[in-house]
Short mmCIF file of C-alpha atoms in Angstrom, two decimals:
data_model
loop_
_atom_site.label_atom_id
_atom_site.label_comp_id
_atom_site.label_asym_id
_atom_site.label_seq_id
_atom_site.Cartn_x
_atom_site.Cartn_y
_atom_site.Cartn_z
CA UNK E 1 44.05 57.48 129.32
CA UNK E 2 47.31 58.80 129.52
CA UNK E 3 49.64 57.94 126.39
CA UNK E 4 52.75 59.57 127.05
CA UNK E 5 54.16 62.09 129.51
CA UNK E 6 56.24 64.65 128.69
CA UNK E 7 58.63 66.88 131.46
CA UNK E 8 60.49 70.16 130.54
CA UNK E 9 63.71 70.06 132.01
CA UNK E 10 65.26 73.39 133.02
CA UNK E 11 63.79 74.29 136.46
CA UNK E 12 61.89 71.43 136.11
CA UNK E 13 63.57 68.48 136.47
CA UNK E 14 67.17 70.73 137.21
CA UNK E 15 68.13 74.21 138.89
CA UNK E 16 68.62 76.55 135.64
CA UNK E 17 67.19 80.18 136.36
CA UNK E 18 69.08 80.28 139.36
CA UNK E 19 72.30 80.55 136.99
CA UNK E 20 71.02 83.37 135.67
CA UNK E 21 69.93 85.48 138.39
CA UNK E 22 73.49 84.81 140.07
CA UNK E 23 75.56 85.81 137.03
CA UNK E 24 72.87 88.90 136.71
CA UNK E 25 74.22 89.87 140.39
CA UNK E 26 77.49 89.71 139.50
CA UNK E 27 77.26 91.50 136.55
CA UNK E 28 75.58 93.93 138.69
CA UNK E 29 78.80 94.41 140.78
CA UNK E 30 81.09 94.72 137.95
CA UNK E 31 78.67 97.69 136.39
CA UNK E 32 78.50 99.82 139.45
CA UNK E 33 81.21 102.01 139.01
CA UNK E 34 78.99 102.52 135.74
CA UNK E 35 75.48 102.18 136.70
CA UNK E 36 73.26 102.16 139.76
CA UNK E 37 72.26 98.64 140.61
CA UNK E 38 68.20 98.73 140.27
CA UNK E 39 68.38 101.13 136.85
CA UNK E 40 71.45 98.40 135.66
CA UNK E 41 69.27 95.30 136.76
CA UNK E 42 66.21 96.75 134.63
CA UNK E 43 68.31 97.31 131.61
CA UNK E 44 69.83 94.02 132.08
CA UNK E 45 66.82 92.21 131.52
CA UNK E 46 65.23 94.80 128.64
CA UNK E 47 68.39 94.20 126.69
CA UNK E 48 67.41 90.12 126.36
CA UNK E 49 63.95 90.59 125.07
CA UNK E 50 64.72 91.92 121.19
CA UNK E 51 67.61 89.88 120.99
CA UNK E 52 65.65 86.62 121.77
CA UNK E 53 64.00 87.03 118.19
CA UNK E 54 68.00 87.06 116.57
CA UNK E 55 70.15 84.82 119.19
CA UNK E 56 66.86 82.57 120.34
CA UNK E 57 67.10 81.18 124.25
CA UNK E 58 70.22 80.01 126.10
CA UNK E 59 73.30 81.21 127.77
CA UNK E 60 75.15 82.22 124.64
CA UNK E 61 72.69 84.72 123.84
CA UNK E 62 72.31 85.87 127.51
CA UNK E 63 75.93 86.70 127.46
CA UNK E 64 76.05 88.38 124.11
CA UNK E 65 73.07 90.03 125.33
CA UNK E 66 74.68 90.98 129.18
CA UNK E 67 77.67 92.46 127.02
CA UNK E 68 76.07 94.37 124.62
CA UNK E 69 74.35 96.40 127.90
CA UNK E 70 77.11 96.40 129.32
CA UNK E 71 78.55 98.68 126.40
CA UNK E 72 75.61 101.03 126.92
CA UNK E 73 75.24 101.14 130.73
CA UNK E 74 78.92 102.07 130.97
CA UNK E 75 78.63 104.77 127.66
CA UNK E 76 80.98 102.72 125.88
CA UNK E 77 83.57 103.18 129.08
CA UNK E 78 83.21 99.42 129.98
CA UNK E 79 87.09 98.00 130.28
CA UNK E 80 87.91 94.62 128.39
CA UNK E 81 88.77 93.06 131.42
CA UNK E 82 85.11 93.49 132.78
CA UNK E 83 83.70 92.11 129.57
CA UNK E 84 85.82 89.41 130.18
CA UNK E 85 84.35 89.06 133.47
CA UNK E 86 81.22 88.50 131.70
CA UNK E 87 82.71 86.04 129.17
CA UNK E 88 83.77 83.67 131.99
CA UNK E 89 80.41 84.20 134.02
CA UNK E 90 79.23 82.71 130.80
CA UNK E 91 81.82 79.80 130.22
CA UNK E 92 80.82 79.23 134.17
CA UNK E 93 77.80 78.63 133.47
CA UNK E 94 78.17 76.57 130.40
CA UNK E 95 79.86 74.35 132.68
CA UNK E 96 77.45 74.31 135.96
CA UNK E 97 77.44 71.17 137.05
CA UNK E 98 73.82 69.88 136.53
CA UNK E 99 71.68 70.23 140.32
CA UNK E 100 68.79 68.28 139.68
CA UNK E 101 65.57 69.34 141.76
CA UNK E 102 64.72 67.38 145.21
CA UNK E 103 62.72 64.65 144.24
CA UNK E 104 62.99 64.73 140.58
CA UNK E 105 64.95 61.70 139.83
CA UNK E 106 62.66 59.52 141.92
CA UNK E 107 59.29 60.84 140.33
CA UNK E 108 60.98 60.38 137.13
CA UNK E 109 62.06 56.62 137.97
CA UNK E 110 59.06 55.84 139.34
CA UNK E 111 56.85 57.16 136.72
CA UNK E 112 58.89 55.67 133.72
CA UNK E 113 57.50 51.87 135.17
CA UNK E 114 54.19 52.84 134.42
CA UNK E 115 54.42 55.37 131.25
CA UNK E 116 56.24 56.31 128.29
CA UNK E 117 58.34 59.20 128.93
CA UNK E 118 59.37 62.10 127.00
CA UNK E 119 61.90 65.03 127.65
CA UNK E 120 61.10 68.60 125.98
CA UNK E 121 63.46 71.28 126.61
CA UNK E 122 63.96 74.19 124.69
CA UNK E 123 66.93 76.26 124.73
CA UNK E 124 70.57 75.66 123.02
CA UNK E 125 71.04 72.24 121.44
CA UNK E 126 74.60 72.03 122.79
CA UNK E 127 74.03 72.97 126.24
CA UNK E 128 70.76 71.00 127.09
CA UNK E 129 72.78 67.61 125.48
CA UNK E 130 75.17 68.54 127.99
CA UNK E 131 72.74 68.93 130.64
CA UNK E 132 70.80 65.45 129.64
CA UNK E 133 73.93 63.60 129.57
CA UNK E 134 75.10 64.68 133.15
CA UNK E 135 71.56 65.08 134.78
CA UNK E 136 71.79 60.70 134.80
CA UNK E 137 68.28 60.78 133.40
CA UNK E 138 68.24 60.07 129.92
CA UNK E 139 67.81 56.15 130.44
CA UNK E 140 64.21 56.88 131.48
CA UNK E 141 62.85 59.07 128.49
CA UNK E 142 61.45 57.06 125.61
CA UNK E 143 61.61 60.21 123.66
CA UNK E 144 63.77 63.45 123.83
CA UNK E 145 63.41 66.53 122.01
CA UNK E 146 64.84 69.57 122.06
CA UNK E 147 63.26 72.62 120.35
CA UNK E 148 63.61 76.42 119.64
CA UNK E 149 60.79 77.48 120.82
CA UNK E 150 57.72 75.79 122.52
CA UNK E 151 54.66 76.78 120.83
CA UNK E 152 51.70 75.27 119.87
CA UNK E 153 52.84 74.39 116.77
CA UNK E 154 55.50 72.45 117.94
CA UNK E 155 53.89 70.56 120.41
CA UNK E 156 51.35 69.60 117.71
CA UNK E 157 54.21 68.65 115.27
CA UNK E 158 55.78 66.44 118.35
CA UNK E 159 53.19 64.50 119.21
CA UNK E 160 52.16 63.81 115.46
CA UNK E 161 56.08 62.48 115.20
CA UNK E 162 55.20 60.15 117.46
CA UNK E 163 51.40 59.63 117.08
CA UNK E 164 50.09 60.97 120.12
CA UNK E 165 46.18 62.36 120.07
CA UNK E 166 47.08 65.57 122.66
CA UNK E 167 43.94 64.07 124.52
CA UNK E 168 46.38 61.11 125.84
CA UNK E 169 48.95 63.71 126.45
CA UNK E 170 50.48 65.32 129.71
CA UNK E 171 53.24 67.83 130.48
CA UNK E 172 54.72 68.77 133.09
CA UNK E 173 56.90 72.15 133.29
CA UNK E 174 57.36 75.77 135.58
CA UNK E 175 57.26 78.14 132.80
CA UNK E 176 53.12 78.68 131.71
CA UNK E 177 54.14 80.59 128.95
CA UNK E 178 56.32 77.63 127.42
CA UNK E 179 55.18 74.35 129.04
CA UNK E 180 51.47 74.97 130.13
CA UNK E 181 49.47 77.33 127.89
CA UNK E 182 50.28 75.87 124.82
CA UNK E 183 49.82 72.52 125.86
CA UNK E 184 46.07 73.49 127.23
CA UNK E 185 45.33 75.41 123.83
CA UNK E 186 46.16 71.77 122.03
CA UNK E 187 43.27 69.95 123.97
CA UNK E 188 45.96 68.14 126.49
CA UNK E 189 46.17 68.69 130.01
CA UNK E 190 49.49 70.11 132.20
CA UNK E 191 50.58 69.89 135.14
CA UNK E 192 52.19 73.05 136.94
CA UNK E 193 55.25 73.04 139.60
CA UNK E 194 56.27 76.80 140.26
CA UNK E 195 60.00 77.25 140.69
CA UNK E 196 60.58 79.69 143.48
CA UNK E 197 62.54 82.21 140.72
CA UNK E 198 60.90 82.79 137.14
CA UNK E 199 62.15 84.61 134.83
CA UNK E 200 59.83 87.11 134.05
CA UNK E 201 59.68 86.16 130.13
CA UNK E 202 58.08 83.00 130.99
CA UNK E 203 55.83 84.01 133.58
CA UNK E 204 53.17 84.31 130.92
CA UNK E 205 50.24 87.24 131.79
CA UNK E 206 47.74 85.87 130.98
CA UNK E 207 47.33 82.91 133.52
CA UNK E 208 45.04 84.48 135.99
CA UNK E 209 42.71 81.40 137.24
CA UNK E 210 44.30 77.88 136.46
CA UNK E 211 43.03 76.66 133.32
CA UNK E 212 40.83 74.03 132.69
CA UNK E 213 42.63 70.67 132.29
CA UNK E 214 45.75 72.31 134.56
CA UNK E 215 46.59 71.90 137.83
CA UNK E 216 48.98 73.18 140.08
CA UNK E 217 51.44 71.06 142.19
CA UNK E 218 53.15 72.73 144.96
CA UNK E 219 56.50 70.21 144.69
CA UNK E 220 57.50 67.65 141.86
CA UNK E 221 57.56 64.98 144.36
CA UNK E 222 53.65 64.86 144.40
CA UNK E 223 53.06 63.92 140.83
CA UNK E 224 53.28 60.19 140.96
CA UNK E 225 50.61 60.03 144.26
CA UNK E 226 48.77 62.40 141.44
CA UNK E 227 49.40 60.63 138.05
CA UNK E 228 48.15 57.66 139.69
CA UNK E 229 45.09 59.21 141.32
CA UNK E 230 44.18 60.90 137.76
CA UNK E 231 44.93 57.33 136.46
CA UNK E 232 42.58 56.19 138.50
CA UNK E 233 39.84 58.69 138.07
CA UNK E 234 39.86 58.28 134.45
CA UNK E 235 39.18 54.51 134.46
CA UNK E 236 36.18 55.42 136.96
CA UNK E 237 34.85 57.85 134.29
CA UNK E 238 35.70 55.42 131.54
CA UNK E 239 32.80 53.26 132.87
CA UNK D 1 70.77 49.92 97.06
CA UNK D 2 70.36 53.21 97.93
CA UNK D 3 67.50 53.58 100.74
CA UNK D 4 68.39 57.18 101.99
CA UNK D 5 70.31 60.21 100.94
CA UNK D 6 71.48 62.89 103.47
CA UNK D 7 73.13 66.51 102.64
CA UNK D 8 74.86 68.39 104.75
CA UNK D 9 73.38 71.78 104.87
CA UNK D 10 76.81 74.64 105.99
CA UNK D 11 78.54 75.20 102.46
CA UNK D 12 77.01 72.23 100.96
CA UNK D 13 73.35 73.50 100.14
CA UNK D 14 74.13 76.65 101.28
CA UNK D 15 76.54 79.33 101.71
CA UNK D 16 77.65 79.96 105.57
CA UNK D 17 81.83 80.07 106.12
CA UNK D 18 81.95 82.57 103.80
CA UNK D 19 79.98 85.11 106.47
CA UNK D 20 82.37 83.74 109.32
CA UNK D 21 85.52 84.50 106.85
CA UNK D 22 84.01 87.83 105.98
CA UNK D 23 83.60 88.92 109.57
CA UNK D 24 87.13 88.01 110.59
CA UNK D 25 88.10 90.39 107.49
CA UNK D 26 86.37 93.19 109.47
CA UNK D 27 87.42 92.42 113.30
CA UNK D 28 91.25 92.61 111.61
CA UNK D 29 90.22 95.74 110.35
CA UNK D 30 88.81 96.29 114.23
CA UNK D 31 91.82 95.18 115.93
CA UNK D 32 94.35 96.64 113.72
CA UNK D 33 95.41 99.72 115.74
CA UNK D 34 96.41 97.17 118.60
CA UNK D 35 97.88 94.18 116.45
CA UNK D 36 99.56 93.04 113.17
CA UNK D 37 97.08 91.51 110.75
CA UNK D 38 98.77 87.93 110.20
CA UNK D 39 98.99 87.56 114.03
CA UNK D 40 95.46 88.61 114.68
CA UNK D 41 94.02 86.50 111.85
CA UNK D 42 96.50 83.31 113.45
CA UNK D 43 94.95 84.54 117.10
CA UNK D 44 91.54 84.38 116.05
CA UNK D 45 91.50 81.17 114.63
CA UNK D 46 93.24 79.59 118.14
CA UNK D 47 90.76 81.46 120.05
CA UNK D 48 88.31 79.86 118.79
CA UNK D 49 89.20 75.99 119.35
CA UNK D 50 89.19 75.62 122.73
CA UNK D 51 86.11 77.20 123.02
CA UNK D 52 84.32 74.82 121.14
CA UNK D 53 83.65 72.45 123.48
CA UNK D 54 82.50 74.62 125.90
CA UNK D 55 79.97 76.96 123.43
CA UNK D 56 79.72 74.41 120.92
CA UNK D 57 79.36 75.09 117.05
CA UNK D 58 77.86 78.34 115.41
CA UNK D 59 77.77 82.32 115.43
CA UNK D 60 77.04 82.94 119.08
CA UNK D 61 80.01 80.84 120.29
CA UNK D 62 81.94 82.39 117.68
CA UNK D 63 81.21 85.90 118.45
CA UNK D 64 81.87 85.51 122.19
CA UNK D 65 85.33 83.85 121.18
CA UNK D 66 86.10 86.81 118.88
CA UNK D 67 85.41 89.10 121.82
CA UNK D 68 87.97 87.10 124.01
CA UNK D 69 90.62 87.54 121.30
CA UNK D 70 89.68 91.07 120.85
CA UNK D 71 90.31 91.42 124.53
CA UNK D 72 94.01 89.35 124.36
CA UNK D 73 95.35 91.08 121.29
CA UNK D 74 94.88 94.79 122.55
CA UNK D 75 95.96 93.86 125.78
CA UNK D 76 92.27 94.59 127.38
CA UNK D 77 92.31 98.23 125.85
CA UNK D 78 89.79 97.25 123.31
CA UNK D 79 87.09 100.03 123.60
CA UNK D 80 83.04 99.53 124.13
CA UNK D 81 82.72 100.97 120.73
CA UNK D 82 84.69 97.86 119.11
CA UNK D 83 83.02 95.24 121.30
CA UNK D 84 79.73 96.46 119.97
CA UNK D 85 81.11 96.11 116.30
CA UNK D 86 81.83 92.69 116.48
CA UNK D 87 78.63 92.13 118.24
CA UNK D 88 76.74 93.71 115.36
CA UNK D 89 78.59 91.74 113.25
CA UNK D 90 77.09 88.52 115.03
CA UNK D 91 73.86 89.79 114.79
CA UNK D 92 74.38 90.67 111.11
CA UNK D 93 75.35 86.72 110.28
CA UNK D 94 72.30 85.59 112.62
CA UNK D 95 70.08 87.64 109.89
CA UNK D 96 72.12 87.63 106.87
CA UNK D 97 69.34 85.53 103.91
CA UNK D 98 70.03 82.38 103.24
CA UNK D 99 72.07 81.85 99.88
CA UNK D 100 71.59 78.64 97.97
CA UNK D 101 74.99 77.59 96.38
CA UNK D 102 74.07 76.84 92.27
CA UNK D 103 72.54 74.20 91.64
CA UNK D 104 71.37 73.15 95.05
CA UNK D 105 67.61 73.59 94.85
CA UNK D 106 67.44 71.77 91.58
CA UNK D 107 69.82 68.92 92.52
CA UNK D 108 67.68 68.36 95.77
CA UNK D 109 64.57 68.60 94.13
CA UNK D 110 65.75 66.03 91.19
CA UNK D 111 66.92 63.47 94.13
CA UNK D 112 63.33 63.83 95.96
CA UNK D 113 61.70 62.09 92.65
CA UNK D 114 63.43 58.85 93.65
CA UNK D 115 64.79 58.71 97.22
CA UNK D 116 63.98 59.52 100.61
CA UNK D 117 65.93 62.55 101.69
CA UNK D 118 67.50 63.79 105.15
CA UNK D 119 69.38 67.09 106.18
CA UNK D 120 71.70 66.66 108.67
CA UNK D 121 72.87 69.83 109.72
CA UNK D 122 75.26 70.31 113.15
CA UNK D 123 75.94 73.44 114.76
CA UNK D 124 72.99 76.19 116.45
CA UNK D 125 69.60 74.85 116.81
CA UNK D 126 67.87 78.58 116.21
CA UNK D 127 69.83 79.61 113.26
CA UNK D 128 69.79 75.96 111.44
CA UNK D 129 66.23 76.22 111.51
CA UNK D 130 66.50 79.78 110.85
CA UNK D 131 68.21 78.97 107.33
CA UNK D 132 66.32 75.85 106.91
CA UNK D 133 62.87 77.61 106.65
CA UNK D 134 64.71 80.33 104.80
CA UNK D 135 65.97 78.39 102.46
CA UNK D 136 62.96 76.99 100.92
CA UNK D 137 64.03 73.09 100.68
CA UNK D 138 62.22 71.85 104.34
CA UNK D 139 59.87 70.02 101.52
CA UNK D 140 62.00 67.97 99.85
CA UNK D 141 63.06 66.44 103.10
CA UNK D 142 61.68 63.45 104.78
CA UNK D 143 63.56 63.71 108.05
CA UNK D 144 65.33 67.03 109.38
CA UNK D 145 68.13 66.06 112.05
CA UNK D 146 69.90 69.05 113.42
CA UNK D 147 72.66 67.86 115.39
CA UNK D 148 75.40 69.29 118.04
CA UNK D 149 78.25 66.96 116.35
CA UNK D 150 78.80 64.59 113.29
CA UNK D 151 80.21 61.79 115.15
CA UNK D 152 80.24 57.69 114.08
CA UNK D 153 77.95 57.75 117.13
CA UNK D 154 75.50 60.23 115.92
CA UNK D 155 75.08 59.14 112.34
CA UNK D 156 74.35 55.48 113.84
CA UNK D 157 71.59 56.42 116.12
CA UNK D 158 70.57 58.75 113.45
CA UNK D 159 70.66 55.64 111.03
CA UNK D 160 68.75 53.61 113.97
CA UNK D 161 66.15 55.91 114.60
CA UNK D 162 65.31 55.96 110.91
CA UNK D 163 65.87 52.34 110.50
CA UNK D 164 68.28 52.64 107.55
CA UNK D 165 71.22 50.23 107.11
CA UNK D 166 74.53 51.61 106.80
CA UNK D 167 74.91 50.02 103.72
CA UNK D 168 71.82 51.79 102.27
CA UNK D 169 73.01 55.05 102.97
CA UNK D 170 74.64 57.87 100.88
CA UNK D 171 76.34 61.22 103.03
CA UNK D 172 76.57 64.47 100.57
CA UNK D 173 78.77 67.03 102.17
CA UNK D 174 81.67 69.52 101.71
CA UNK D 175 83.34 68.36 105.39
CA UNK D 176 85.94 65.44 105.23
CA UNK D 177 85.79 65.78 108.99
CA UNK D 178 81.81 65.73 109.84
CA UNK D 179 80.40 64.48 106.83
CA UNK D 180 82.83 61.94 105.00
CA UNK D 181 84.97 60.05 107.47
CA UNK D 182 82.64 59.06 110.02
CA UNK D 183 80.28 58.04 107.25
CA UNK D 184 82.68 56.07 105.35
CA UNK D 185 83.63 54.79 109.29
CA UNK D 186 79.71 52.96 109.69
CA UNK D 187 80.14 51.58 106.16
CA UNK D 188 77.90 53.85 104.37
CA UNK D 189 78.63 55.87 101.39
CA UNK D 190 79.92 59.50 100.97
CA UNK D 191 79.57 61.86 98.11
CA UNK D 192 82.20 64.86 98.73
CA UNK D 193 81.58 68.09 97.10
CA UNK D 194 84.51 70.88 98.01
CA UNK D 195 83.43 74.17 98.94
CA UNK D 196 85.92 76.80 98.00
CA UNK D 197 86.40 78.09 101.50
CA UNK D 198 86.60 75.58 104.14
CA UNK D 199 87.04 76.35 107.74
CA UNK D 200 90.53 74.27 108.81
CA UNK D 201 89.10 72.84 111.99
CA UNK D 202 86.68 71.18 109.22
CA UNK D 203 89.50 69.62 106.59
CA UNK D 204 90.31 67.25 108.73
CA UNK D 205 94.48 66.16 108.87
CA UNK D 206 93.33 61.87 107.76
CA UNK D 207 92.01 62.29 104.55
CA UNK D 208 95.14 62.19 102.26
CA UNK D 209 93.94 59.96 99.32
CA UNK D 210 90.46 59.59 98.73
CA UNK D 211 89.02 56.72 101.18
CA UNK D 212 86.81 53.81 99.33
CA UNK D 213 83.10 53.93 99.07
CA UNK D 214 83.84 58.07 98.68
CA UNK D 215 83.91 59.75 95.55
CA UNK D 216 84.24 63.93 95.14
CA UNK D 217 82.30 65.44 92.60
CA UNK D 218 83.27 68.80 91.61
CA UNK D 219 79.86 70.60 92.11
CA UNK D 220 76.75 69.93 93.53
CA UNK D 221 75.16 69.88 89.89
CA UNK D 222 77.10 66.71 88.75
CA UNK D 223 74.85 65.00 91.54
CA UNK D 224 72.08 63.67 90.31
CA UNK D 225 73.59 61.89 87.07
CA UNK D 226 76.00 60.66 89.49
CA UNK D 227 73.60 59.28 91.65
CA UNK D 228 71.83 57.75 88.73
CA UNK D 229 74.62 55.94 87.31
CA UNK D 230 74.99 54.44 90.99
CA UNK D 231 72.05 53.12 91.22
CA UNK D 232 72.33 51.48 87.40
CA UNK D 233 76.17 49.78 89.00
CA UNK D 234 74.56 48.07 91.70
CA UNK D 235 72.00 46.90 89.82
CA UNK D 236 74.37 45.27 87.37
CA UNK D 237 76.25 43.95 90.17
CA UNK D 238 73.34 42.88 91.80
CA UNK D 239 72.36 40.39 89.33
#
């Protein structure tokens, strides 16, 4: 029986990575007279990974990040109006209107008749508030948290908040590092929906075969046809 | 009666403007072979303000604004080799310990024998938790709210969620703007203890004389007896 169902949000329920990967190309452009474009793009991303530990996820960081290799692609030659360049890339983004995914809002409608829903997004407090707010979709979530990090730990600590055993527990998310794995290792089930871009950070390696009690769904406006099948199966079993 | 007690965390339990006022010492020293120290330190400050509601509160927002000013005051000749200072600066704050102003621990630990506590904390969701773990006093806390802004608004769904009256509610903070007035604003209670530094976007312009229901006790270890001899007054008046 399913007690509450839980959606991440960025790329999820709304276009996020694709921020990225467009202020990535631009940044790419302002770096050539530094840097050739595939050597910049691969520094681009190993400059994020250590810093994730000190800044933790969100734009902020990313820029801090972008600037900071920046600095070293360009051996220090990097002008302050290109940095600047990067600063308002960043402020852009900050301010991306919120794109939410074909089909989202209606799966999300329709499935708050039937179930409690919960938001869990990870990421900068300020930012995803921001994003909830304008995204129109609050009104349906029983429950919204947003975390640092989405580990085991903190799904376990989430659902005890609200006193849900992770067997009556789904979520739904792109990223198997952050919204699937995790969820699985607890004893719940999860529900996959690629987005066509992941970052590589969340791709997670160790996927391989879907996991038991995960399945994949090719397009977020399949899960309610699928939440109600698995409804149903479960009350078959249940007998 | 007294049914919760919340502390403010920034300057209150903890040291944290004194790393922001520190690190503006060292980006004058930075900028001063492009501009006067009195107009830098006045540039800083406005650099920063408009920003916040685009980055929000904290040390990642901060940095990036620092870098814009950097930017403005040499007129963009501000080398790599400077940017990356005041990035390492940043990351220096983001990892700098947690120091517990006197007092704190043992005032928070006193309270926790007789009342539910909360920390309500506003600014970056990864370094509040950060300095929350750090700081060794997630036990005495019954709830944990980390927040993106002390509004009226936010301390009444805070006070909803928890389903605590505004009359049964006591705000201990060093901010007249985040943690006394909208407090006193719902009809609660504020305690406000001074910190020696405080950032002026914080002091708030309305405060003037001391509102009702909001008393300032000089230090944090005056708290407790305080709080005691509060609790004796309404009983007395209660009868």
């Amino acid at each position: 029986m399913l007690e509450l169902i839980a959606f991440d949000a960025d790329d999820t329920l709304w276009h996020s990575e694709i921020l990225y990967v467009n202020s990535q190309e631009r940044i790419l452009e302002i770096l050539s007279p530094y840097s050739e474009k595939e050597l910049t793009r691969q520094e681009l991303y190993r400059a994020e990974l250590p810093n994730l530990s000190i800044y933790g996820y969100g734009i902020k960081g990313f820029a801090l990040s972008m600037i900071e290799a920046a600095i070293r692609l360009s051996d220090s030659k990097i002008r302050g109006s290109e940095v600047e360049q990067i600063i308002d890339l960043a402020k852009d983004m900050m301010k991306a209107p919120v794109r939410l995914l074909e089909g989202a809002a209606e799966a999300v409608e329709a499935l708050s008749n039937s179930y409690p829903l919960m938001l869990i997004t990870k990421g900068d407090l300020f930012d995803q508030e921001r994003k909830i707010t304008q995204s129109g979709l609050a009104a349906y979530f029983k429950h919204i948290e947003i975390v640092s990090e989405k580990t085991v730990d903190v799904y376990r600590s989430v659902l005890a908040k609200h006193g849900v055993d992770p067997s009556g527990f789904l979520m739904i998310g792109n990223s198997p590092r952050s919204d699937i794995l995790p969820v699985i290792e607890l004893g719940a089930r999860a529900v996959l929906i690629p987005y066509h871009t992941t970052w590589v950070h969340e791709a997670a390696d160790a996927v391989g075969e879907a996991p038991m009690n995960c399945i994949e769904l090719e397009h977020i406006g399949l899960l309610p046809a699928f939440i109600e099948q698995l409804a149903q199966d479960s009350q078959v079993g249940a007998r």
